[in-house]
mmCIF file of C-alpha atoms in Angstrom:
data_model
loop_
_atom_site.group_PDB
_atom_site.id
_atom_site.type_symbol
_atom_site.label_atom_id
_atom_site.label_comp_id
_atom_site.label_asym_id
_atom_site.label_seq_id
_atom_site.Cartn_x
_atom_site.Cartn_y
_atom_site.Cartn_z
ATOM 1 C CA MET N 1 -20.557 -1.056 7.676
ATOM 2 C CA SER N 2 -24.160 -0.605 8.795
ATOM 3 C CA LEU N 3 -26.989 0.043 6.364
ATOM 4 C CA SER N 4 -27.263 3.661 7.525
ATOM 5 C CA SER N 5 -23.496 4.151 7.048
ATOM 6 C CA LYS N 6 -23.714 2.724 3.525
ATOM 7 C CA ALA N 7 -26.593 5.048 2.696
ATOM 8 C CA LYS N 8 -24.647 8.015 4.057
ATOM 9 C CA ARG N 9 -21.585 7.056 2.012
ATOM 10 C CA CYS N 10 -23.689 6.676 -1.149
ATOM 11 C CA GLY N 11 -25.159 10.132 -0.598
ATOM 12 C CA GLU N 12 -21.678 11.561 -0.112
ATOM 13 C CA LEU N 13 -20.448 10.004 -3.366
ATOM 14 C CA VAL N 14 -23.430 11.327 -5.318
ATOM 15 C CA ARG N 15 -22.814 14.851 -3.996
ATOM 16 C CA LYS N 16 -19.083 14.810 -4.643
ATOM 17 C CA GLN N 17 -18.759 12.587 -7.729
ATOM 18 C CA GLY N 18 -22.204 12.413 -9.299
ATOM 19 C CA VAL N 19 -24.360 9.366 -9.997
ATOM 20 C CA GLY N 20 -21.696 7.959 -12.323
ATOM 21 C CA SER N 21 -19.777 6.486 -9.382
ATOM 22 C CA LEU N 22 -22.849 4.654 -8.110
ATOM 23 C CA ILE N 23 -23.259 3.142 -11.569
ATOM 24 C CA ASN N 24 -19.551 2.337 -11.881
ATOM 25 C CA LEU N 25 -19.364 0.395 -8.601
ATOM 26 C CA PRO N 26 -21.990 -2.303 -9.367
ATOM 27 C CA LEU N 27 -20.744 -2.430 -12.975
ATOM 28 C CA THR N 28 -17.294 -3.272 -11.591
ATOM 29 C CA LYS N 29 -18.502 -5.801 -9.032
ATOM 30 C CA PHE N 30 -21.196 -7.608 -10.979
ATOM 31 C CA TYR N 31 -19.918 -7.403 -14.552
ATOM 32 C CA THR N 32 -16.212 -6.620 -14.788
ATOM 33 C CA LEU N 33 -15.054 -8.830 -11.904
ATOM 34 C CA LYS N 34 -17.304 -11.687 -13.023
ATOM 35 C CA ARG N 35 -16.249 -11.715 -16.667
ATOM 36 C CA LEU N 36 -12.720 -10.240 -16.466
ATOM 37 C CA PRO N 37 -12.804 -8.850 -20.011
ATOM 38 C CA SER N 38 -9.703 -7.457 -21.693
ATOM 39 C CA TYR N 39 -11.641 -4.323 -22.604
ATOM 40 C CA VAL N 40 -13.107 -2.906 -19.386
ATOM 41 C CA ARG N 41 -16.230 -0.748 -19.514
ATOM 42 C CA SER N 42 -16.027 0.227 -15.851
ATOM 43 C CA TYR N 43 -13.318 2.414 -14.319
ATOM 44 C CA PRO N 44 -11.061 1.781 -11.274
ATOM 45 C CA ILE N 45 -12.778 2.046 -7.910
ATOM 46 C CA THR N 46 -9.456 2.367 -6.044
ATOM 47 C CA ALA N 47 -5.977 3.635 -6.905
ATOM 48 C CA GLN N 48 -2.487 3.791 -5.474
ATOM 49 C CA ILE N 49 -0.794 7.132 -6.082
ATOM 50 C CA GLU N 50 2.903 7.548 -5.377
ATOM 51 C CA THR N 51 3.103 11.022 -3.829
ATOM 52 C CA THR N 52 6.905 10.846 -3.854
ATOM 53 C CA ASN N 53 9.691 8.402 -4.663
ATOM 54 C CA VAL N 54 12.013 10.179 -2.205
ATOM 55 C CA CYS N 55 12.767 8.529 1.128
ATOM 56 C CA ASN N 56 14.474 9.590 4.354
ATOM 57 C CA LEU N 57 15.813 6.100 5.145
ATOM 58 C CA LYS N 58 17.991 3.501 3.415
ATOM 59 C CA CYS N 59 16.267 0.253 4.336
ATOM 60 C CA ARG N 60 18.363 -2.784 3.514
ATOM 61 C CA MET N 61 15.536 -4.833 1.982
ATOM 62 C CA CYS N 62 14.037 -2.053 -0.158
ATOM 63 C CA ALA N 63 14.495 -1.508 -3.894
ATOM 64 C CA HIS N 64 14.666 2.210 -3.165
ATOM 65 C CA SER N 65 18.140 1.652 -1.670
ATOM 66 C CA VAL N 66 19.446 -0.060 -4.813
ATOM 67 C CA ALA N 67 21.712 2.104 -6.984
ATOM 68 C CA SER N 68 20.372 0.722 -10.282
ATOM 69 C CA TRP N 69 16.797 1.666 -9.351
ATOM 70 C CA LYS N 70 17.845 5.196 -8.406
ATOM 71 C CA SER N 71 19.722 5.637 -11.672
ATOM 72 C CA ARG N 72 16.523 4.916 -13.621
ATOM 73 C CA ASN N 73 14.233 6.931 -11.354
ATOM 74 C CA PRO N 74 15.219 10.531 -10.591
ATOM 75 C CA ARG N 75 13.948 12.028 -7.317
ATOM 76 C CA LYS N 76 10.382 13.255 -7.650
ATOM 77 C CA ILE N 77 7.912 14.805 -5.233
ATOM 78 C CA LEU N 78 4.428 15.057 -6.689
ATOM 79 C CA THR N 79 3.150 18.627 -6.716
ATOM 80 C CA MET N 80 -0.317 19.607 -5.574
ATOM 81 C CA LYS N 81 -1.188 20.581 -9.153
ATOM 82 C CA GLU N 82 -0.080 17.170 -10.444
ATOM 83 C CA PHE N 83 -2.039 15.387 -7.708
ATOM 84 C CA LYS N 84 -5.193 17.256 -8.712
ATOM 85 C CA VAL N 85 -4.647 16.326 -12.368
ATOM 86 C CA ILE N 86 -4.384 12.645 -11.431
ATOM 87 C CA LEU N 87 -7.549 12.627 -9.330
ATOM 88 C CA ASP N 88 -9.462 14.637 -11.912
ATOM 89 C CA LYS N 89 -8.617 11.940 -14.465
ATOM 90 C CA LEU N 90 -9.778 9.145 -12.126
ATOM 91 C CA PRO N 91 -13.405 10.232 -11.658
ATOM 92 C CA HIS N 92 -14.823 7.150 -9.932
ATOM 93 C CA ILE N 93 -12.245 6.051 -7.371
ATOM 94 C CA GLN N 94 -13.532 5.862 -3.818
ATOM 95 C CA PHE N 95 -10.269 5.087 -2.034
ATOM 96 C CA ALA N 96 -6.618 5.955 -2.684
ATOM 97 C CA LEU N 97 -3.454 4.627 -1.060
ATOM 98 C CA ILE N 98 -1.201 7.676 -1.306
ATOM 99 C CA ASN N 99 2.280 6.198 -1.121
ATOM 100 C CA GLY N 100 4.616 4.245 -3.348
ATOM 101 C CA VAL N 101 8.334 3.550 -3.215
ATOM 102 C CA GLY N 102 9.113 6.694 -1.217
ATOM 103 C CA GLU N 103 8.083 8.040 2.195
ATOM 104 C CA PRO N 104 4.820 10.001 1.832
ATOM 105 C CA LEU N 105 5.606 12.329 4.743
ATOM 106 C CA MET N 106 8.481 13.690 2.629
ATOM 107 C CA ASN N 107 5.814 15.411 0.541
ATOM 108 C CA PRO N 108 5.070 18.788 2.187
ATOM 109 C CA ASN N 109 1.575 18.841 0.639
ATOM 110 C CA ILE N 110 0.432 15.469 1.956
ATOM 111 C CA ALA N 111 -2.264 16.900 4.266
ATOM 112 C CA ASP N 112 -3.612 19.146 1.504
ATOM 113 C CA MET N 113 -3.700 16.139 -0.819
ATOM 114 C CA ILE N 114 -5.764 14.222 1.730
ATOM 115 C CA ARG N 115 -8.194 17.151 1.969
ATOM 116 C CA TYR N 116 -8.476 17.531 -1.791
ATOM 117 C CA ALA N 117 -9.097 13.796 -2.229
ATOM 118 C CA TYR N 118 -11.885 13.877 0.343
ATOM 119 C CA SER N 119 -13.451 16.931 -1.331
ATOM 120 C CA LYS N 120 -13.940 14.554 -4.270
ATOM 121 C CA GLY N 121 -15.353 11.771 -2.079
ATOM 122 C CA ILE N 122 -12.087 9.793 -1.931
ATOM 123 C CA LYS N 123 -10.927 8.347 1.379
ATOM 124 C CA THR N 124 -7.184 7.822 1.843
ATOM 125 C CA ALA N 125 -4.531 5.880 3.735
ATOM 126 C CA PHE N 126 -0.770 5.479 3.495
ATOM 127 C CA PHE N 127 2.232 3.420 4.644
ATOM 128 C CA THR N 128 4.980 5.258 6.518
ATOM 129 C CA ASN N 129 8.174 4.549 8.437
ATOM 130 C CA ALA N 130 6.840 7.157 10.944
ATOM 131 C CA ALA N 131 10.267 8.727 11.464
ATOM 132 C CA LEU N 132 8.757 12.041 10.342
ATOM 133 C CA LEU N 133 5.460 11.579 12.188
ATOM 134 C CA THR N 134 6.262 14.319 14.685
ATOM 135 C CA PRO N 135 3.553 15.738 16.988
ATOM 136 C CA GLU N 136 3.269 18.737 14.638
ATOM 137 C CA LYS N 137 2.829 16.511 11.588
ATOM 138 C CA ALA N 138 0.394 14.282 13.493
ATOM 139 C CA GLU N 139 -1.812 17.272 14.334
ATOM 140 C CA GLU N 140 -1.706 18.446 10.718
ATOM 141 C CA LEU N 141 -2.783 15.027 9.449
ATOM 142 C CA LEU N 142 -5.495 14.633 12.067
ATOM 143 C CA LYS N 143 -7.070 17.891 10.935
ATOM 144 C CA ALA N 144 -7.312 16.587 7.352
ATOM 145 C CA ASP N 145 -10.670 14.836 6.899
ATOM 146 C CA GLY N 146 -10.743 11.685 4.798
ATOM 147 C CA LEU N 147 -7.634 9.941 6.124
ATOM 148 C CA ILE N 148 -8.907 6.608 7.436
ATOM 149 C CA ASN N 149 -5.705 4.721 8.265
ATOM 150 C CA ILE N 150 -1.954 5.078 8.772
ATOM 151 C CA ASN N 151 0.095 1.905 8.318
ATOM 152 C CA VAL N 152 3.392 2.013 10.217
ATOM 153 C CA SER N 153 6.325 -0.245 9.324
ATOM 154 C CA ILE N 154 8.265 -1.690 12.285
ATOM 155 C CA ASP N 155 10.772 -4.350 11.224
ATOM 156 C CA GLY N 156 12.129 -5.539 14.541
ATOM 157 C CA GLY N 157 11.290 -6.019 18.196
ATOM 158 C CA LYS N 158 14.705 -4.809 19.382
ATOM 159 C CA PRO N 159 16.199 -1.361 18.696
ATOM 160 C CA GLU N 160 19.413 -2.809 17.298
ATOM 161 C CA THR N 161 17.585 -5.076 14.838
ATOM 162 C CA TYR N 162 15.187 -2.362 13.710
ATOM 163 C CA GLU N 163 17.961 0.202 13.233
ATOM 164 C CA ARG N 164 20.173 -2.291 11.383
ATOM 165 C CA ILE N 165 17.356 -2.988 8.884
ATOM 166 C CA ARG N 166 15.938 0.544 8.609
ATOM 167 C CA VAL N 167 19.168 2.467 8.260
ATOM 168 C CA GLY N 168 18.846 6.051 9.440
ATOM 169 C CA ALA N 169 15.928 5.487 11.823
ATOM 170 C CA LYS N 170 15.869 5.492 15.627
ATOM 171 C CA PHE N 171 13.658 2.981 17.414
ATOM 172 C CA SER N 172 13.003 5.293 20.379
ATOM 173 C CA ASP N 173 11.868 8.121 18.083
ATOM 174 C CA LEU N 174 9.561 5.740 16.238
ATOM 175 C CA CYS N 175 7.816 4.632 19.442
ATOM 176 C CA ASP N 176 7.602 8.216 20.708
ATOM 177 C CA ASN N 177 6.023 9.369 17.461
ATOM 178 C CA ILE N 178 3.412 6.610 17.517
ATOM 179 C CA ARG N 179 2.498 7.310 21.148
ATOM 180 C CA SER N 180 2.238 11.046 20.458
ATOM 181 C CA PHE N 181 0.007 10.429 17.452
ATOM 182 C CA ILE N 182 -2.381 8.267 19.493
ATOM 183 C CA GLU N 183 -2.419 10.766 22.370
ATOM 184 C CA ILE N 184 -3.163 13.729 20.084
ATOM 185 C CA ARG N 185 -5.860 11.770 18.247
ATOM 186 C CA ASP N 186 -7.510 10.831 21.556
ATOM 187 C CA GLU N 187 -7.288 14.423 22.837
ATOM 188 C CA MET N 188 -9.029 15.597 19.674
ATOM 189 C CA GLY N 189 -11.786 13.041 20.326
ATOM 190 C CA LYS N 190 -11.249 11.293 16.987
ATOM 191 C CA LYS N 191 -11.464 7.579 16.217
ATOM 192 C CA SER N 192 -10.030 7.932 12.742
ATOM 193 C CA PRO N 193 -7.475 7.522 11.291
ATOM 194 C CA GLY N 194 -6.718 4.087 12.637
ATOM 195 C CA LEU N 195 -3.115 2.997 13.086
ATOM 196 C CA SER N 196 -1.887 -0.415 11.926
ATOM 197 C CA VAL N 197 1.546 -2.002 12.308
ATOM 198 C CA PHE N 198 3.285 -3.914 9.516
ATOM 199 C CA MET N 199 6.521 -5.901 9.478
ATOM 200 C CA VAL N 200 8.568 -7.189 6.537
ATOM 201 C CA ALA N 201 9.257 -10.727 7.758
ATOM 202 C CA MET N 202 12.808 -11.919 7.070
ATOM 203 C CA HIS N 203 15.174 -14.450 8.582
ATOM 204 C CA GLU N 204 16.896 -11.556 10.358
ATOM 205 C CA ASN N 205 13.852 -10.442 12.343
ATOM 206 C CA VAL N 206 11.187 -13.158 12.392
ATOM 207 C CA HIS N 207 12.331 -14.432 15.805
ATOM 208 C CA GLU N 208 11.493 -11.025 17.294
ATOM 209 C CA ILE N 209 7.786 -11.191 16.466
ATOM 210 C CA PRO N 210 6.812 -12.009 20.103
ATOM 211 C CA LEU N 211 8.702 -8.882 21.238
ATOM 212 C CA LEU N 212 7.030 -6.780 18.568
ATOM 213 C CA ILE N 213 3.614 -8.113 19.552
ATOM 214 C CA GLU N 214 4.206 -6.868 23.095
ATOM 215 C CA ILE N 215 5.282 -3.465 21.746
ATOM 216 C CA VAL N 216 2.111 -3.264 19.638
ATOM 217 C CA LYS N 217 0.014 -4.137 22.693
ATOM 218 C CA ASP N 218 1.812 -1.484 24.738
ATOM 219 C CA LEU N 219 0.970 1.051 22.031
ATOM 220 C CA GLY N 220 -2.679 0.080 22.301
ATOM 221 C CA GLY N 221 -2.864 -2.129 19.208
ATOM 222 C CA ASN N 222 -4.359 -5.577 18.777
ATOM 223 C CA GLY N 223 -2.803 -6.768 15.542
ATOM 224 C CA LEU N 224 0.403 -7.190 13.552
ATOM 225 C CA ASN N 225 0.445 -7.597 9.785
ATOM 226 C CA LEU N 226 3.312 -9.403 8.072
ATOM 227 C CA HIS N 227 4.639 -8.562 4.628
ATOM 228 C CA ARG N 228 6.744 -10.965 2.649
ATOM 229 C CA PHE N 229 10.333 -9.967 1.881
ATOM 230 C CA LEU N 230 10.670 -9.652 -1.901
ATOM 231 C CA GLU N 231 13.985 -11.192 -2.866
ATOM 232 C CA ASP N 232 16.203 -9.320 -5.292
ATOM 233 C CA GLN N 233 19.825 -9.800 -6.264
ATOM 234 C CA GLN N 234 20.691 -6.260 -5.188
ATOM 235 C CA THR N 235 18.713 -5.866 -1.964
ATOM 236 C CA GLU N 236 19.937 -7.150 1.386
ATOM 237 C CA GLY N 237 18.113 -9.615 3.578
ATOM 238 C CA SER N 238 17.369 -13.321 3.721
ATOM 239 C CA PRO N 239 14.046 -15.041 2.990
ATOM 240 C CA LEU N 240 12.349 -17.171 5.610
ATOM 241 C CA SER N 241 13.799 -20.639 6.135
ATOM 242 C CA LEU N 242 11.655 -23.719 6.756
ATOM 243 C CA GLU N 243 12.484 -23.371 10.455
ATOM 244 C CA ASP N 244 11.347 -19.742 10.367
ATOM 245 C CA ILE N 245 8.031 -20.770 8.825
ATOM 246 C CA GLU N 246 7.431 -23.371 11.520
ATOM 247 C CA MET N 247 8.261 -20.696 14.091
ATOM 248 C CA LEU N 248 5.684 -18.397 12.500
ATOM 249 C CA LYS N 249 3.025 -21.070 12.748
ATOM 250 C CA ARG N 250 3.713 -21.379 16.489
ATOM 251 C CA TYR N 251 3.565 -17.601 16.910
ATOM 252 C CA LYS N 252 0.214 -17.605 15.123
ATOM 253 C CA GLN N 253 -1.201 -20.237 17.467
ATOM 254 C CA GLU N 254 0.045 -18.327 20.510
ATOM 255 C CA ALA N 255 -1.399 -15.054 19.204
ATOM 256 C CA ASP N 256 -4.776 -16.670 18.487
ATOM 257 C CA SER N 257 -4.906 -18.064 22.018
ATOM 258 C CA LYS N 258 -4.470 -14.523 23.375
ATOM 259 C CA ASN N 259 -6.981 -12.913 20.950
ATOM 260 C CA PHE N 260 -4.195 -11.040 19.186
ATOM 261 C CA ILE N 261 -4.423 -10.793 15.397
ATOM 262 C CA LEU N 262 -1.261 -11.957 13.642
ATOM 263 C CA SER N 263 -1.997 -11.622 9.935
ATOM 264 C CA PHE N 264 0.146 -13.296 7.277
ATOM 265 C CA GLY N 265 -1.343 -11.192 4.457
ATOM 266 C CA ASP N 266 0.540 -11.761 1.207
ATOM 267 C CA MET N 267 2.639 -14.427 2.944
ATOM 268 C CA SER N 268 -0.230 -16.899 3.399
ATOM 269 C CA GLY N 269 0.752 -19.097 0.463
ATOM 270 C CA ARG N 270 4.366 -19.253 1.661
ATOM 271 C CA ILE N 271 3.316 -20.273 5.166
ATOM 272 C CA THR N 272 0.875 -22.965 4.013
ATOM 273 C CA ASN N 273 3.269 -24.065 1.231
ATOM 274 C CA LYS N 274 0.476 -23.749 -1.334
ATOM 275 C CA ARG N 275 1.009 -21.911 -4.569
ATOM 276 C CA SER N 276 -2.011 -19.718 -5.177
ATOM 277 C CA LYS N 277 -4.153 -20.044 -8.264
ATOM 278 C CA ARG N 278 -4.719 -16.906 -10.299
ATOM 279 C CA THR N 279 -6.885 -14.795 -8.036
ATOM 280 C CA CYS N 280 -5.552 -11.312 -8.808
ATOM 281 C CA VAL N 281 -8.152 -8.917 -10.222
ATOM 282 C CA ASP N 282 -6.174 -5.701 -9.739
ATOM 283 C CA PRO N 283 -5.975 -4.808 -13.464
ATOM 284 C CA TRP N 284 -9.774 -4.780 -13.572
ATOM 285 C CA LYS N 285 -10.529 -2.664 -10.493
ATOM 286 C CA THR N 286 -7.508 -0.563 -9.484
ATOM 287 C CA THR N 287 -4.452 1.164 -10.908
ATOM 288 C CA TYR N 288 -1.036 2.388 -9.756
ATOM 289 C CA VAL N 289 0.244 5.858 -10.665
ATOM 290 C CA ASN N 290 3.892 6.599 -9.934
ATOM 291 C CA SER N 291 5.202 10.055 -9.078
ATOM 292 C CA THR N 292 6.127 10.815 -12.691
ATOM 293 C CA GLY N 293 2.665 9.857 -13.941
ATOM 294 C CA TRP N 294 3.336 6.403 -15.362
ATOM 295 C CA ILE N 295 0.540 3.853 -14.969
ATOM 296 C CA ASN N 296 1.303 0.336 -13.695
ATOM 297 C CA PRO N 297 -1.172 -2.473 -12.956
ATOM 298 C CA CYS N 298 -0.137 -2.662 -9.281
ATOM 299 C CA CYS N 299 2.529 -1.752 -6.734
ATOM 300 C CA TYR N 300 4.465 -4.999 -7.237
ATOM 301 C CA SER N 301 5.158 -4.117 -10.892
ATOM 302 C CA PHE N 302 6.614 -0.655 -10.231
ATOM 303 C CA TYR N 303 10.137 -1.783 -11.133
ATOM 304 C CA ASP N 304 9.228 -3.276 -14.531
ATOM 305 C CA GLU N 305 9.112 -0.720 -17.330
ATOM 306 C CA SER N 306 7.454 -3.297 -19.604
ATOM 307 C CA ALA N 307 4.400 -2.804 -17.363
ATOM 308 C CA TYR N 308 4.316 0.977 -17.889
ATOM 309 C CA PHE N 309 1.084 1.341 -19.870
ATOM 310 C CA GLY N 310 1.006 5.098 -20.435
ATOM 311 C CA ASN N 311 1.493 8.426 -18.693
ATOM 312 C CA ILE N 312 -1.523 10.079 -17.102
ATOM 313 C CA PHE N 313 0.006 13.549 -17.605
ATOM 314 C CA GLU N 314 0.277 12.943 -21.342
ATOM 315 C CA SER N 315 -2.858 10.925 -22.160
ATOM 316 C CA ASP N 316 -6.485 10.536 -21.219
ATOM 317 C CA PHE N 317 -6.776 7.817 -18.590
ATOM 318 C CA GLY N 318 -9.513 6.040 -20.545
ATOM 319 C CA ASP N 319 -7.128 5.653 -23.484
ATOM 320 C CA ILE N 320 -4.542 4.070 -21.154
ATOM 321 C CA TRP N 321 -7.046 1.914 -19.241
ATOM 322 C CA ASN N 322 -8.276 0.277 -22.431
ATOM 323 C CA GLY N 323 -5.177 0.766 -24.539
ATOM 324 C CA GLU N 324 -3.473 -2.206 -26.156
ATOM 325 C CA PRO N 325 -0.781 -2.700 -23.424
ATOM 326 C CA TYR N 326 -3.363 -2.862 -20.597
ATOM 327 C CA ARG N 327 -5.699 -5.137 -22.622
ATOM 328 C CA LYS N 328 -2.821 -7.443 -23.521
ATOM 329 C CA PHE N 329 -1.720 -7.607 -19.874
ATOM 330 C CA ARG N 330 -5.240 -8.526 -18.684
ATOM 331 C CA HIS N 331 -5.425 -11.293 -21.277
ATOM 332 C CA GLU N 332 -2.008 -12.665 -20.237
ATOM 333 C CA LEU N 333 -2.945 -12.584 -16.556
ATOM 334 C CA LYS N 334 -6.237 -14.348 -17.229
ATOM 335 C CA THR N 335 -4.699 -17.072 -19.394
ATOM 336 C CA GLY N 336 -1.166 -17.381 -18.032
ATOM 337 C CA MET N 337 1.398 -15.373 -16.077
ATOM 338 C CA PRO N 338 2.894 -12.031 -17.204
ATOM 339 C CA ALA N 339 6.635 -11.752 -16.594
ATOM 340 C CA CYS N 340 6.305 -9.033 -13.940
ATOM 341 C CA CYS N 341 3.907 -11.239 -11.911
ATOM 342 C CA VAL N 342 6.228 -14.238 -11.532
ATOM 343 C CA LYS N 343 7.730 -13.051 -8.243
ATOM 344 C CA CYS N 344 4.498 -11.610 -6.885
ATOM 345 C CA PRO N 345 3.875 -12.888 -3.333
ATOM 346 C CA LYS N 346 0.309 -13.755 -4.298
ATOM 347 C CA TYR N 347 1.648 -16.559 -6.485
ATOM 348 C CA SER N 348 5.270 -17.422 -5.682
#
């Protein structure tokens, strides 16, 4: 970001959030993230807000498809009123990822939520399976200022593989929706939101990465981001084998030679066979709010009720942010490893 763009953004934040946000940002960067105290004087600068836990697909590798998860989590679509309450209680966030376990396009108010967030100076993005990203929905989203990126999940280079993993989706519809979105965006003369492609890398699909790279290129993209498959006794799918990892390394070399970005993201430690040291600072700078209002430290802990620190609809966020459960969690993360972090791809 250029100096003039930074100045413009600072002015926007002052107008929409007040000078408090400009004080909160350096306090976070130069005090909180340096000292990592259990009691945090600054407030989150980003947040992930689950706008619904309802999904239109039954993906084999997703916890959402597991019966035990559904039995503990009744269907919930966040209302516009509830969304406003959440943002009003998070006065200093500058960016929000507005999805969680469910498909955000299942929420009929998603475009209005994007607009409301931006009226408060908050830029947004979300992950989607894009099955519902019809031309009509694309136009609606493109008219909502503040949306800076849409991250599309494509878990196969062949229709049969993709449709076997993402049960209920059609590969041809997915590609059509992405092309339509790009065409409408270009016709409107807009550069934003950007569109990124993500893939959950598993033994079942890793060999199709070269095919998917060509599809991404055909769609006008220049990068593919890989997510690690999170193993669970009740989800389907197989983790990468040693042979798969060696294959990935070759794909990376080939992509680099062609100036294509193949990003390993949260899989980097798995690929290099190095267990990461504690580098996570999420509990000091961001927060996760699920569709029923419960606060978690991050998206990877959504399944663990021991990491539910309070409900934003029932309490002041400041009381949750520096309440005993959050403070205890920060201390455990700084000195050891909380139970819900053991399987986190940043460490395992």
